């Protein structure tokens, strides 16, 4: 932010993610917030990861520990842009970790119930890895898969940027049956931090779209925060291995610009 | 069970898993149970998956839907064999699914908090799979990795049977650094059902033991039930891909004798 007032570009003022996940504690201990209309997806409803990030942020403020090591959110009803309340509960404070729960409600009805364990990651030291970051060409040489598409109903696409070696087939109406997608992603106008990771793991399109499926709704999303992300583009891998009985899982990994795994998630979802 | 009274073997009476996950609803709506001493692990404490299975069972009785499609348990304190109480809450009943929560407590302190969404799996039809069952020799030609070992403190090993092509190195004091283990497993004396799956996904030894680690404690465990298991041995795959900052994930898959994926889980755990 400029101190001269001359720089009126995208770097002035707080970032939309920070504004839109803010909650305010009232006298009764309950928090109030506004679910923004800047994070909608195909259905017109706010993205689940955005709601989870808001819920986890509220809880972190009450728990006072830095990192949401693991968070699990159950999505009970579709949310809408507009007022929300968040009731938080500190469930257990231990030496190394603390666990809490938050109920996010709209119009008196619970929309998301999230439980999370917070702590610190020590020196972030990777002591063993049996996987590798996606092997992608540099983001500068990749294409913006949204270029030329009218996706104005998906306001979330104004907040998150994508780069991919090749646009996935389903985006051009020709699903290829691939259920693993590797691509670059970043928050537009601000580097990602641990607070953004629970949103970012849900910010890719469901890979089942490349099976010709019309859509997918998250039932439950678990995210593990494994390290603090370094600045820059994030290399992502989304995989669905099993679709059965109308349900599927989706695994998501985020690797930072130093090729360190910073988040992994799994969700259980229902085909639309 | 014999009707002549002659067969007094392992098939008479209910199975230990069914006895030990039973809960009784009292007049106040709260449930009581006894945490059995038949499911202890290396630490002498009851296995987390066993506790999760008990919690999910209690919730299922109140919710009245057959399948715990997805369940997430946070492990707040070590449990002990002895009395427990379970408070259940039906959070949301929908057309296709219903979600509830259960608090399992001992001595007035919460030990496990679990949230689960129940439903049905339709025709169990697999419509897409991008993975395969572990490629194991038939269980009859495999060895019992516990043969000749004195593991009497781990009472759980009396309830679950294992077969593996080769005993993992760490069992003989020579860790090999492999963090993927494929093996056969079954509940001793009874075929697995959907109720047993939340326990079975946590019934393998942590694969980080093959890194020379002393042990691991589960912080959170999410299990997806993907199909009703067919009778017979279950082919299992346990993988840890990342150990960092003193934490690791462990993914677990269970495939039934028809080579259908019946459960997958991920846990977030802390190195002992």
Coordinates of C-alpha atoms in Angstrom, one line a residue:
Chain A
X1 CA 0.0 0.0 0.0
X2 CA 1.4 3.4 -1.0
X3 CA 1.8 6.0 1.7
X4 CA 1.7 8.8 -0.9
X5 CA -1.9 8.1 -2.0
X6 CA -0.8 8.0 -5.6
X7 CA -0.9 4.2 -6.1
X8 CA -4.7 3.6 -6.5
X9 CA -4.2 0.2 -8.1
X10 CA -5.0 -3.2 -6.9
X11 CA -2.6 -3.0 -4.0
X12 CA -4.5 -0.3 -2.1
X13 CA -6.7 -1.4 0.7
X14 CA -7.3 -4.9 2.0
X15 CA -7.7 -7.8 -0.5
X16 CA -11.2 -9.1 -1.3
X17 CA -10.3 -12.4 0.4
X18 CA -9.5 -10.7 3.6
X19 CA -12.5 -8.4 3.5
X20 CA -14.9 -11.3 2.6
X21 CA -13.7 -13.7 5.3
X22 CA -13.8 -11.1 8.1
X23 CA -16.1 -11.8 11.1
X24 CA -17.1 -9.5 14.0
X25 CA -17.6 -10.7 17.5
X26 CA -20.7 -9.4 19.2
X27 CA -21.4 -9.0 22.9
X28 CA -23.0 -12.4 23.1
X29 CA -19.8 -14.1 21.9
X30 CA -21.4 -14.9 18.5
X31 CA -19.8 -13.6 15.4
X32 CA -21.5 -11.9 12.5
X33 CA -20.3 -11.7 8.9
X34 CA -21.4 -11.1 5.4
X35 CA -21.1 -13.9 2.8
X36 CA -19.9 -12.0 -0.2
X37 CA -21.2 -12.3 -3.7
X38 CA -17.7 -12.3 -5.0
X39 CA -17.1 -16.1 -4.6
X40 CA -20.0 -17.7 -6.5
X41 CA -19.7 -20.9 -8.5
X42 CA -21.7 -22.5 -11.3
X43 CA -24.8 -22.9 -9.2
X44 CA -24.7 -19.2 -8.2
X45 CA -24.0 -20.2 -4.6
X46 CA -20.8 -19.2 -2.8
X47 CA -17.9 -21.6 -3.1
X48 CA -17.6 -24.1 -0.2
X49 CA -13.9 -23.5 0.3
X50 CA -14.6 -19.8 0.7
X51 CA -17.2 -20.6 3.4
X52 CA -14.8 -23.0 5.1
X53 CA -12.0 -20.4 5.1
X54 CA -14.3 -17.9 6.7
X55 CA -15.4 -20.4 9.4
X56 CA -11.8 -21.5 10.1
X57 CA -10.7 -17.8 10.3
X58 CA -13.3 -17.1 13.0
X59 CA -12.2 -20.1 14.9
X60 CA -8.5 -19.2 14.7
X61 CA -9.2 -15.8 16.2
X62 CA -10.8 -17.4 19.2
X63 CA -8.2 -20.2 19.5
X64 CA -5.2 -17.9 19.0
X65 CA -3.0 -20.4 17.4
X66 CA -1.5 -19.7 13.9
X67 CA -2.1 -22.7 11.7
X68 CA -5.3 -24.7 10.9
X69 CA -3.4 -28.0 10.7
X70 CA -6.5 -30.0 9.8
X71 CA -10.0 -28.7 9.2
X72 CA -13.1 -30.7 8.3
X73 CA -16.3 -28.9 7.0
X74 CA -19.7 -30.5 6.5
X75 CA -21.8 -28.6 4.0
X76 CA -25.4 -28.9 5.2
X77 CA -27.3 -26.5 2.9
X78 CA -26.5 -24.2 0.0
X79 CA -25.3 -20.8 1.2
X80 CA -26.3 -17.4 -0.3
X81 CA -24.6 -14.0 -0.4
X82 CA -25.8 -12.1 2.6
X83 CA -25.6 -12.0 6.4
X84 CA -24.3 -14.9 8.4
X85 CA -23.7 -15.8 12.0
X86 CA -20.8 -17.9 13.3
X87 CA -20.9 -19.6 16.7
X88 CA -17.5 -20.9 17.8
X89 CA -16.6 -23.3 20.5
X90 CA -13.1 -24.1 21.9
X91 CA -13.3 -27.9 22.3
X92 CA -9.9 -28.8 23.7
X93 CA -6.7 -26.9 24.3
X94 CA -3.6 -29.0 24.5
X95 CA 0.1 -28.3 24.8
X96 CA 0.8 -28.7 21.1
X97 CA -2.6 -28.3 19.4
X98 CA -6.0 -26.9 20.1
X99 CA -9.3 -28.0 18.6
X100 CA -12.5 -26.0 18.1
X101 CA -15.7 -26.1 16.2
X102 CA -17.8 -23.5 14.4
X103 CA -21.4 -23.4 13.1
X104 CA -21.9 -21.0 10.3
X105 CA -25.7 -20.2 9.9
X106 CA -27.8 -18.0 7.6
X107 CA -31.4 -17.1 8.4
X108 CA -31.2 -19.2 11.5
X109 CA -30.3 -22.4 9.6
X110 CA -26.9 -24.0 9.9
X111 CA -25.1 -24.0 6.5
X112 CA -21.6 -25.3 7.4
X113 CA -20.3 -27.1 10.5
X114 CA -16.5 -27.1 10.7
X115 CA -14.1 -28.7 13.2
X116 CA -10.4 -27.8 13.1
X117 CA -7.2 -28.5 15.0
X118 CA -4.8 -25.6 15.2
X119 CA -1.1 -25.6 16.1
X120 CA 2.3 -24.7 14.7
X121 CA 4.3 -26.5 12.1
X122 CA 7.7 -26.2 13.8
X123 CA 10.4 -25.6 11.3
X124 CA 8.2 -26.8 8.4
X125 CA 10.9 -29.4 7.9
X126 CA 10.0 -32.1 5.3
X127 CA 11.5 -35.2 6.7
X128 CA 10.1 -37.6 4.1
X129 CA 8.2 -37.3 0.9
X130 CA 7.1 -40.1 -1.5
X131 CA 5.4 -37.7 -4.0
X132 CA 6.5 -34.8 -6.2
X133 CA 5.1 -31.5 -7.3
X134 CA 3.2 -31.5 -10.6
X135 CA 5.7 -31.3 -13.5
X136 CA 4.3 -28.2 -15.3
X137 CA 5.9 -25.8 -17.7
X138 CA 6.5 -22.4 -16.2
X139 CA 3.3 -20.4 -15.7
X140 CA 4.5 -17.7 -18.0
X141 CA 4.5 -20.2 -20.9
X142 CA 1.0 -21.6 -20.0
X143 CA -2.3 -20.3 -21.1
X144 CA -5.2 -18.8 -19.2
X145 CA -7.9 -21.5 -19.5
X146 CA -10.6 -18.8 -19.0
X147 CA -9.5 -16.6 -21.9
X148 CA -12.3 -16.0 -24.3
X149 CA -14.9 -17.7 -22.1
X150 CA -17.9 -15.9 -20.6
X151 CA -17.9 -17.1 -17.0
X152 CA -19.3 -13.9 -15.5
X153 CA -21.8 -15.9 -13.3
X154 CA -18.8 -17.4 -11.6
X155 CA -17.6 -14.4 -9.7
X156 CA -15.0 -16.5 -7.9
X157 CA -13.0 -16.5 -11.2
X158 CA -12.3 -12.8 -10.7
X159 CA -10.5 -13.7 -7.4
X160 CA -8.4 -16.7 -8.5
X161 CA -6.2 -17.0 -11.6
X162 CA -5.3 -20.2 -13.4
X163 CA -2.7 -21.2 -15.9
X164 CA -2.6 -24.6 -17.7
X165 CA -0.5 -26.2 -20.4
X166 CA -3.8 -27.0 -22.3
X167 CA -7.4 -26.1 -21.6
X168 CA -9.2 -29.2 -20.4
X169 CA -11.6 -30.8 -22.9
X170 CA -14.8 -30.2 -21.0
X171 CA -14.3 -26.4 -21.1
X172 CA -14.8 -26.7 -24.9
X173 CA -17.7 -29.1 -24.6
X174 CA -15.5 -32.2 -25.3
X175 CA -14.9 -34.1 -22.1
X176 CA -11.8 -36.4 -22.3
X177 CA -12.5 -38.7 -19.4
X178 CA -9.4 -37.6 -17.5
X179 CA -9.9 -37.3 -13.8
X180 CA -6.5 -35.9 -12.9
X181 CA -5.8 -32.3 -13.7
X182 CA -2.5 -30.4 -13.0
X183 CA -2.4 -26.6 -13.3
X184 CA -1.1 -23.4 -11.8
X185 CA -3.3 -21.3 -9.5
X186 CA -2.9 -18.1 -7.5
X187 CA -5.1 -15.6 -5.6
X188 CA -5.4 -12.6 -7.8
X189 CA -3.5 -9.6 -6.4
X190 CA -2.1 -11.2 -3.2
X191 CA 0.1 -14.1 -2.3
X192 CA -1.6 -17.1 -0.7
X193 CA -1.1 -17.7 3.1
X194 CA -2.3 -20.4 5.4
X195 CA -5.7 -18.6 5.7
X196 CA -6.3 -18.9 2.0
X197 CA -5.4 -22.6 1.6
X198 CA -8.8 -24.0 2.9
X199 CA -10.4 -21.9 0.1
X200 CA -7.9 -22.6 -2.6
X201 CA -8.2 -26.4 -2.2
X202 CA -11.8 -26.0 -3.4
X203 CA -11.1 -23.4 -6.1
X204 CA -10.5 -25.7 -9.0
X205 CA -13.3 -27.0 -11.2
X206 CA -14.4 -30.5 -10.2
X207 CA -12.4 -32.9 -12.3
X208 CA -15.6 -35.1 -12.8
X209 CA -16.7 -32.4 -15.3
X210 CA -14.2 -34.1 -17.7
X211 CA -16.3 -37.3 -17.4
X212 CA -19.2 -35.3 -18.9
X213 CA -20.8 -34.9 -15.5
X214 CA -22.9 -31.7 -15.1
X215 CA -21.6 -30.8 -11.6
X216 CA -20.8 -31.8 -8.1
X217 CA -21.7 -30.7 -4.6
X218 CA -19.4 -31.0 -1.7
X219 CA -20.7 -33.0 1.3
X220 CA -17.5 -32.8 3.3
X221 CA -14.1 -31.3 2.8
X222 CA -11.0 -32.0 4.9
X223 CA -7.9 -29.9 4.4
X224 CA -4.5 -30.5 5.9
X225 CA -2.1 -27.4 6.0
X226 CA 1.4 -28.8 5.7
X227 CA 3.6 -25.7 5.3
X228 CA 3.4 -21.9 4.9
X229 CA 3.2 -21.1 1.2
X230 CA 6.1 -19.2 -0.4
X231 CA 5.1 -16.2 -2.6
X232 CA 4.3 -17.0 -6.2
X233 CA 2.2 -19.3 -8.4
X234 CA 1.0 -22.6 -6.8
X235 CA 1.2 -25.9 -8.6
X236 CA -2.0 -27.9 -8.1
X237 CA -3.1 -31.5 -8.7
X238 CA -6.7 -32.5 -8.5
X239 CA -7.6 -36.2 -8.8
X240 CA -10.9 -38.2 -8.6
X241 CA -10.2 -41.9 -8.5
X242 CA -13.6 -43.4 -7.8
X243 CA -17.1 -42.5 -8.8
X244 CA -19.7 -44.9 -7.5
X245 CA -23.3 -44.9 -6.3
X246 CA -23.6 -41.2 -7.3
X247 CA -20.7 -40.1 -5.1
X248 CA -17.0 -39.4 -5.6
X249 CA -14.0 -38.2 -3.7
X250 CA -11.7 -35.5 -5.0
X251 CA -8.1 -35.1 -3.7
X252 CA -6.3 -31.8 -4.1
X253 CA -2.7 -30.9 -3.6
X254 CA -1.1 -27.5 -3.5
X255 CA 2.7 -27.1 -4.0
X256 CA 4.3 -23.7 -3.6
X257 CA 7.0 -22.1 -5.8
X258 CA 9.7 -23.8 -3.8
X259 CA 8.1 -27.2 -4.7
X260 CA 7.0 -27.7 -1.1
X261 CA 3.6 -29.3 -0.4
X262 CA 1.6 -26.7 1.4
X263 CA -1.8 -28.2 1.5
X264 CA -3.6 -31.4 0.7
X265 CA -7.3 -32.0 0.8
X266 CA -9.9 -34.6 0.2
X267 CA -13.6 -34.1 -0.3
X268 CA -16.6 -36.3 -0.5
X269 CA -19.1 -35.0 -3.1
X270 CA -22.4 -35.9 -4.7
X271 CA -23.0 -35.8 -8.4
X272 CA -25.4 -33.0 -9.4
Chain B
X1 CA -24.8 -70.4 15.6
X2 CA -25.7 -74.0 16.3
X3 CA -29.1 -74.8 17.5
X4 CA -28.0 -78.0 19.1
X5 CA -25.7 -76.4 21.6
X6 CA -22.8 -78.6 20.5
X7 CA -20.9 -75.9 18.5
X8 CA -19.3 -73.8 21.2
X9 CA -16.7 -72.4 19.0
X10 CA -16.1 -68.9 17.7
X11 CA -19.4 -68.7 15.9
X12 CA -21.6 -68.8 19.0
X13 CA -22.9 -65.5 20.4
X14 CA -22.4 -62.1 19.0
X15 CA -18.9 -61.1 17.7
X16 CA -16.6 -59.0 19.9
X17 CA -16.8 -56.1 17.4
X18 CA -20.6 -56.0 17.8
X19 CA -20.5 -56.4 21.6
X20 CA -17.8 -53.8 22.0
X21 CA -19.4 -51.1 19.8
X22 CA -22.8 -51.4 21.4
X23 CA -24.3 -48.4 23.1
X24 CA -27.4 -48.1 25.3
X25 CA -29.8 -45.1 25.2
X26 CA -30.8 -43.8 28.6
X27 CA -33.9 -41.8 29.6
X28 CA -32.0 -38.5 29.1
X29 CA -31.3 -39.3 25.5
X30 CA -27.6 -39.8 26.2
X31 CA -26.0 -43.1 25.4
X32 CA -23.8 -45.2 27.7
X33 CA -21.2 -47.7 26.6
X34 CA -18.1 -49.6 27.7
X35 CA -14.9 -49.1 25.9
X36 CA -13.5 -52.6 25.7
X37 CA -10.0 -53.6 26.6
X38 CA -10.0 -55.9 23.5
X39 CA -8.9 -53.2 21.0
X40 CA -5.7 -51.7 22.5
X41 CA -2.7 -50.6 20.4
X42 CA 1.0 -50.1 21.2
X43 CA 0.3 -47.4 23.7
X44 CA -2.1 -49.5 25.7
X45 CA -5.0 -47.2 24.6
X46 CA -7.9 -48.3 22.6
X47 CA -7.6 -48.0 18.8
X48 CA -9.0 -44.7 17.4
X49 CA -10.8 -46.5 14.6
X50 CA -12.6 -48.7 17.1
X51 CA -13.8 -45.6 19.0
X52 CA -14.9 -43.9 15.8
X53 CA -16.8 -47.0 14.8
X54 CA -18.6 -47.0 18.2
X55 CA -19.4 -43.3 17.8
X56 CA -20.7 -43.7 14.3
X57 CA -22.8 -46.7 15.3
X58 CA -24.5 -44.7 18.0
X59 CA -25.2 -41.9 15.6
X60 CA -26.5 -44.3 12.9
X61 CA -29.1 -45.7 15.4
X62 CA -30.4 -42.2 16.0
X63 CA -30.3 -41.1 12.4
X64 CA -31.8 -44.3 11.0
X65 CA -30.0 -44.4 7.7
X66 CA -27.9 -47.3 6.7
X67 CA -24.5 -46.1 5.5
X68 CA -22.0 -43.7 7.1
X69 CA -21.1 -42.2 3.7
X70 CA -18.5 -39.9 5.2
X71 CA -17.4 -39.7 8.9
X72 CA -14.7 -37.4 10.4
X73 CA -13.5 -38.0 13.9
X74 CA -11.2 -35.7 15.9
X75 CA -9.3 -37.4 18.7
X76 CA -9.0 -35.0 21.6
X77 CA -7.6 -37.1 24.4
X78 CA -6.4 -40.7 24.8
X79 CA -9.2 -43.1 25.7
X80 CA -9.1 -45.9 28.2
X81 CA -11.0 -49.2 28.6
X82 CA -14.0 -48.5 30.8
X83 CA -17.3 -46.6 30.9
X84 CA -18.1 -43.9 28.3
X85 CA -21.0 -41.7 27.4
X86 CA -22.1 -40.7 23.9
X87 CA -24.2 -37.6 23.2
X88 CA -25.7 -37.5 19.8
X89 CA -27.2 -34.7 17.8
X90 CA -29.1 -34.9 14.5
X91 CA -27.8 -31.9 12.7
X92 CA -29.6 -32.0 9.4
X93 CA -32.0 -34.4 7.7
X94 CA -32.2 -34.1 3.9
X95 CA -33.9 -36.1 1.2
X96 CA -30.8 -38.1 0.2
X97 CA -28.5 -37.7 3.2
X98 CA -28.6 -36.9 6.9
X99 CA -25.8 -35.5 9.1
X100 CA -25.2 -35.9 12.8
X101 CA -22.6 -35.4 15.4
X102 CA -21.6 -37.4 18.4
X103 CA -19.4 -36.5 21.5
X104 CA -17.8 -39.5 23.1
X105 CA -16.7 -38.8 26.7
X106 CA -15.0 -40.6 29.5
X107 CA -14.9 -39.3 33.1
X108 CA -16.7 -36.1 31.9
X109 CA -14.0 -35.3 29.4
X110 CA -14.6 -35.4 25.7
X111 CA -12.4 -38.0 24.0
X112 CA -13.7 -38.1 20.4
X113 CA -15.9 -35.7 18.4
X114 CA -17.3 -37.2 15.3
X115 CA -19.5 -35.8 12.5
X116 CA -20.9 -38.1 9.9
X117 CA -23.3 -37.9 6.9
X118 CA -25.4 -41.0 6.3
X119 CA -27.3 -42.1 3.3
X120 CA -27.6 -45.0 0.9
X121 CA -25.3 -46.0 -1.9
X122 CA -27.9 -46.7 -4.5
X123 CA -26.9 -49.7 -6.6
X124 CA -23.2 -49.4 -5.5
X125 CA -22.5 -49.0 -9.2
X126 CA -18.9 -48.0 -10.0
X127 CA -19.2 -45.6 -12.9
X128 CA -15.5 -44.6 -13.1
X129 CA -12.3 -45.8 -11.5
X130 CA -8.8 -44.5 -12.1
X131 CA -7.2 -46.9 -9.5
X132 CA -6.9 -50.6 -9.0
X133 CA -7.0 -53.0 -6.1
X134 CA -3.6 -54.0 -4.6
X135 CA -2.0 -56.7 -6.7
X136 CA -1.4 -59.3 -4.0
X137 CA -0.9 -63.1 -4.2
X138 CA -3.9 -65.0 -2.8
X139 CA -4.1 -64.7 1.0
X140 CA -3.7 -68.5 1.3
X141 CA -0.2 -68.2 -0.1
X142 CA 0.8 -65.2 2.1
X143 CA 2.2 -65.3 5.6
X144 CA 0.8 -64.1 8.9
X145 CA 3.1 -61.2 9.7
X146 CA 2.4 -61.7 13.4
X147 CA 3.5 -65.3 13.5
X148 CA 6.1 -65.8 16.2
X149 CA 5.9 -62.3 17.6
X150 CA 4.8 -61.5 21.1
X151 CA 2.3 -58.7 20.7
X152 CA 0.0 -59.6 23.6
X153 CA -0.2 -55.9 24.7
X154 CA -1.9 -55.2 21.4
X155 CA -5.2 -56.9 22.1
X156 CA -6.6 -55.6 18.8
X157 CA -4.4 -58.1 17.0
X158 CA -6.7 -60.8 18.4
X159 CA -9.7 -59.3 16.6
X160 CA -8.1 -58.6 13.2
X161 CA -6.1 -60.9 11.0
X162 CA -3.4 -60.0 8.5
X163 CA -1.7 -61.7 5.6
X164 CA 1.2 -60.3 3.7
X165 CA 3.6 -61.5 0.9
X166 CA 6.5 -60.5 3.2
X167 CA 6.7 -59.2 6.7
X168 CA 7.6 -55.5 6.7
X169 CA 11.2 -54.7 7.7
X170 CA 10.3 -52.6 10.8
X171 CA 8.6 -55.7 12.4
X172 CA 12.1 -57.3 12.5
X173 CA 13.8 -54.1 13.7
X174 CA 15.0 -53.2 10.2
X175 CA 12.9 -50.4 8.8
X176 CA 13.2 -50.2 5.0
X177 CA 11.9 -46.6 4.4
X178 CA 8.9 -47.8 2.4
X179 CA 5.7 -45.8 3.2
X180 CA 3.3 -47.8 1.1
X181 CA 2.2 -51.1 2.4
X182 CA -0.2 -53.5 0.7
X183 CA -1.7 -56.5 2.6
X184 CA -4.7 -58.6 3.3
X185 CA -6.9 -58.0 6.4
X186 CA -10.1 -59.3 7.8
X187 CA -12.1 -59.2 11.0
X188 CA -11.4 -62.5 12.8
X189 CA -14.5 -64.7 12.9
X190 CA -16.9 -62.4 11.0
X191 CA -17.1 -60.8 7.6
X192 CA -16.7 -57.0 7.5
X193 CA -19.8 -54.8 7.0
X194 CA -20.1 -51.1 6.6
X195 CA -20.1 -50.7 10.4
X196 CA -16.7 -52.3 10.7
X197 CA -15.1 -50.2 7.9
X198 CA -14.4 -47.0 10.1
X199 CA -12.5 -49.3 12.5
X200 CA -10.7 -51.3 9.8
X201 CA -9.3 -48.2 8.0
X202 CA -7.3 -47.6 11.2
X203 CA -6.4 -51.2 12.0
X204 CA -3.1 -51.4 10.1
X205 CA 0.1 -50.4 11.7
X206 CA 1.2 -46.8 10.8
X207 CA 3.4 -47.0 7.8
X208 CA 5.7 -44.4 9.2
X209 CA 7.0 -47.2 11.5
X210 CA 9.0 -48.3 8.4
X211 CA 10.8 -44.9 8.5
X212 CA 12.1 -45.9 11.9
X213 CA 9.5 -43.7 13.7
X214 CA 8.5 -44.9 17.1
X215 CA 4.8 -44.3 16.7
X216 CA 2.0 -42.0 15.6
X217 CA -1.1 -40.6 17.1
X218 CA -4.2 -39.8 15.1
X219 CA -5.4 -36.2 15.3
X220 CA -8.2 -36.6 12.8
X221 CA -9.5 -39.4 10.7
X222 CA -12.0 -39.1 7.8
X223 CA -13.4 -42.3 6.2
X224 CA -15.6 -42.6 3.1
X225 CA -17.7 -45.7 2.8
X226 CA -18.0 -46.4 -1.0
X227 CA -19.6 -49.8 -1.1
X228 CA -20.9 -52.7 1.0
X229 CA -18.1 -55.2 1.4
X230 CA -18.5 -58.7 0.0
X231 CA -17.5 -61.6 2.3
X232 CA -13.9 -62.6 2.4
X233 CA -10.4 -61.2 2.8
X234 CA -10.0 -57.4 2.2
X235 CA -7.1 -56.1 0.1
X236 CA -5.6 -53.0 1.8
X237 CA -3.3 -50.2 0.8
X238 CA -1.8 -47.8 3.3
X239 CA 0.3 -44.9 2.1
X240 CA 2.0 -41.9 3.8
X241 CA 3.3 -39.5 1.2
X242 CA 4.5 -36.6 3.4
X243 CA 6.1 -36.3 6.8
X244 CA 6.8 -32.6 7.7
X245 CA 6.9 -30.5 10.8
X246 CA 6.3 -33.6 13.0
X247 CA 3.0 -34.4 11.2
X248 CA 2.0 -36.8 8.5
X249 CA -1.1 -38.0 6.6
X250 CA -1.9 -41.6 6.1
X251 CA -4.3 -42.7 3.3
X252 CA -5.9 -46.1 3.5
X253 CA -7.9 -48.0 0.9
X254 CA -9.9 -51.2 1.5
X255 CA -10.9 -53.3 -1.6
X256 CA -13.2 -56.3 -1.1
X257 CA -12.9 -59.8 -2.6
X258 CA -14.7 -58.7 -5.7
X259 CA -11.9 -56.1 -6.2
X260 CA -14.4 -53.3 -5.4
X261 CA -13.3 -50.3 -3.4
X262 CA -15.4 -50.3 -0.2
X263 CA -13.6 -47.7 1.9
X264 CA -11.0 -45.0 1.7
X265 CA -9.7 -42.9 4.5
X266 CA -7.2 -40.2 5.2
X267 CA -5.9 -39.3 8.7
X268 CA -3.8 -36.5 10.0
X269 CA -1.4 -37.7 12.6
X270 CA 1.4 -36.5 14.9
X271 CA 4.7 -38.4 15.3
X272 CA 5.1 -39.9 18.8

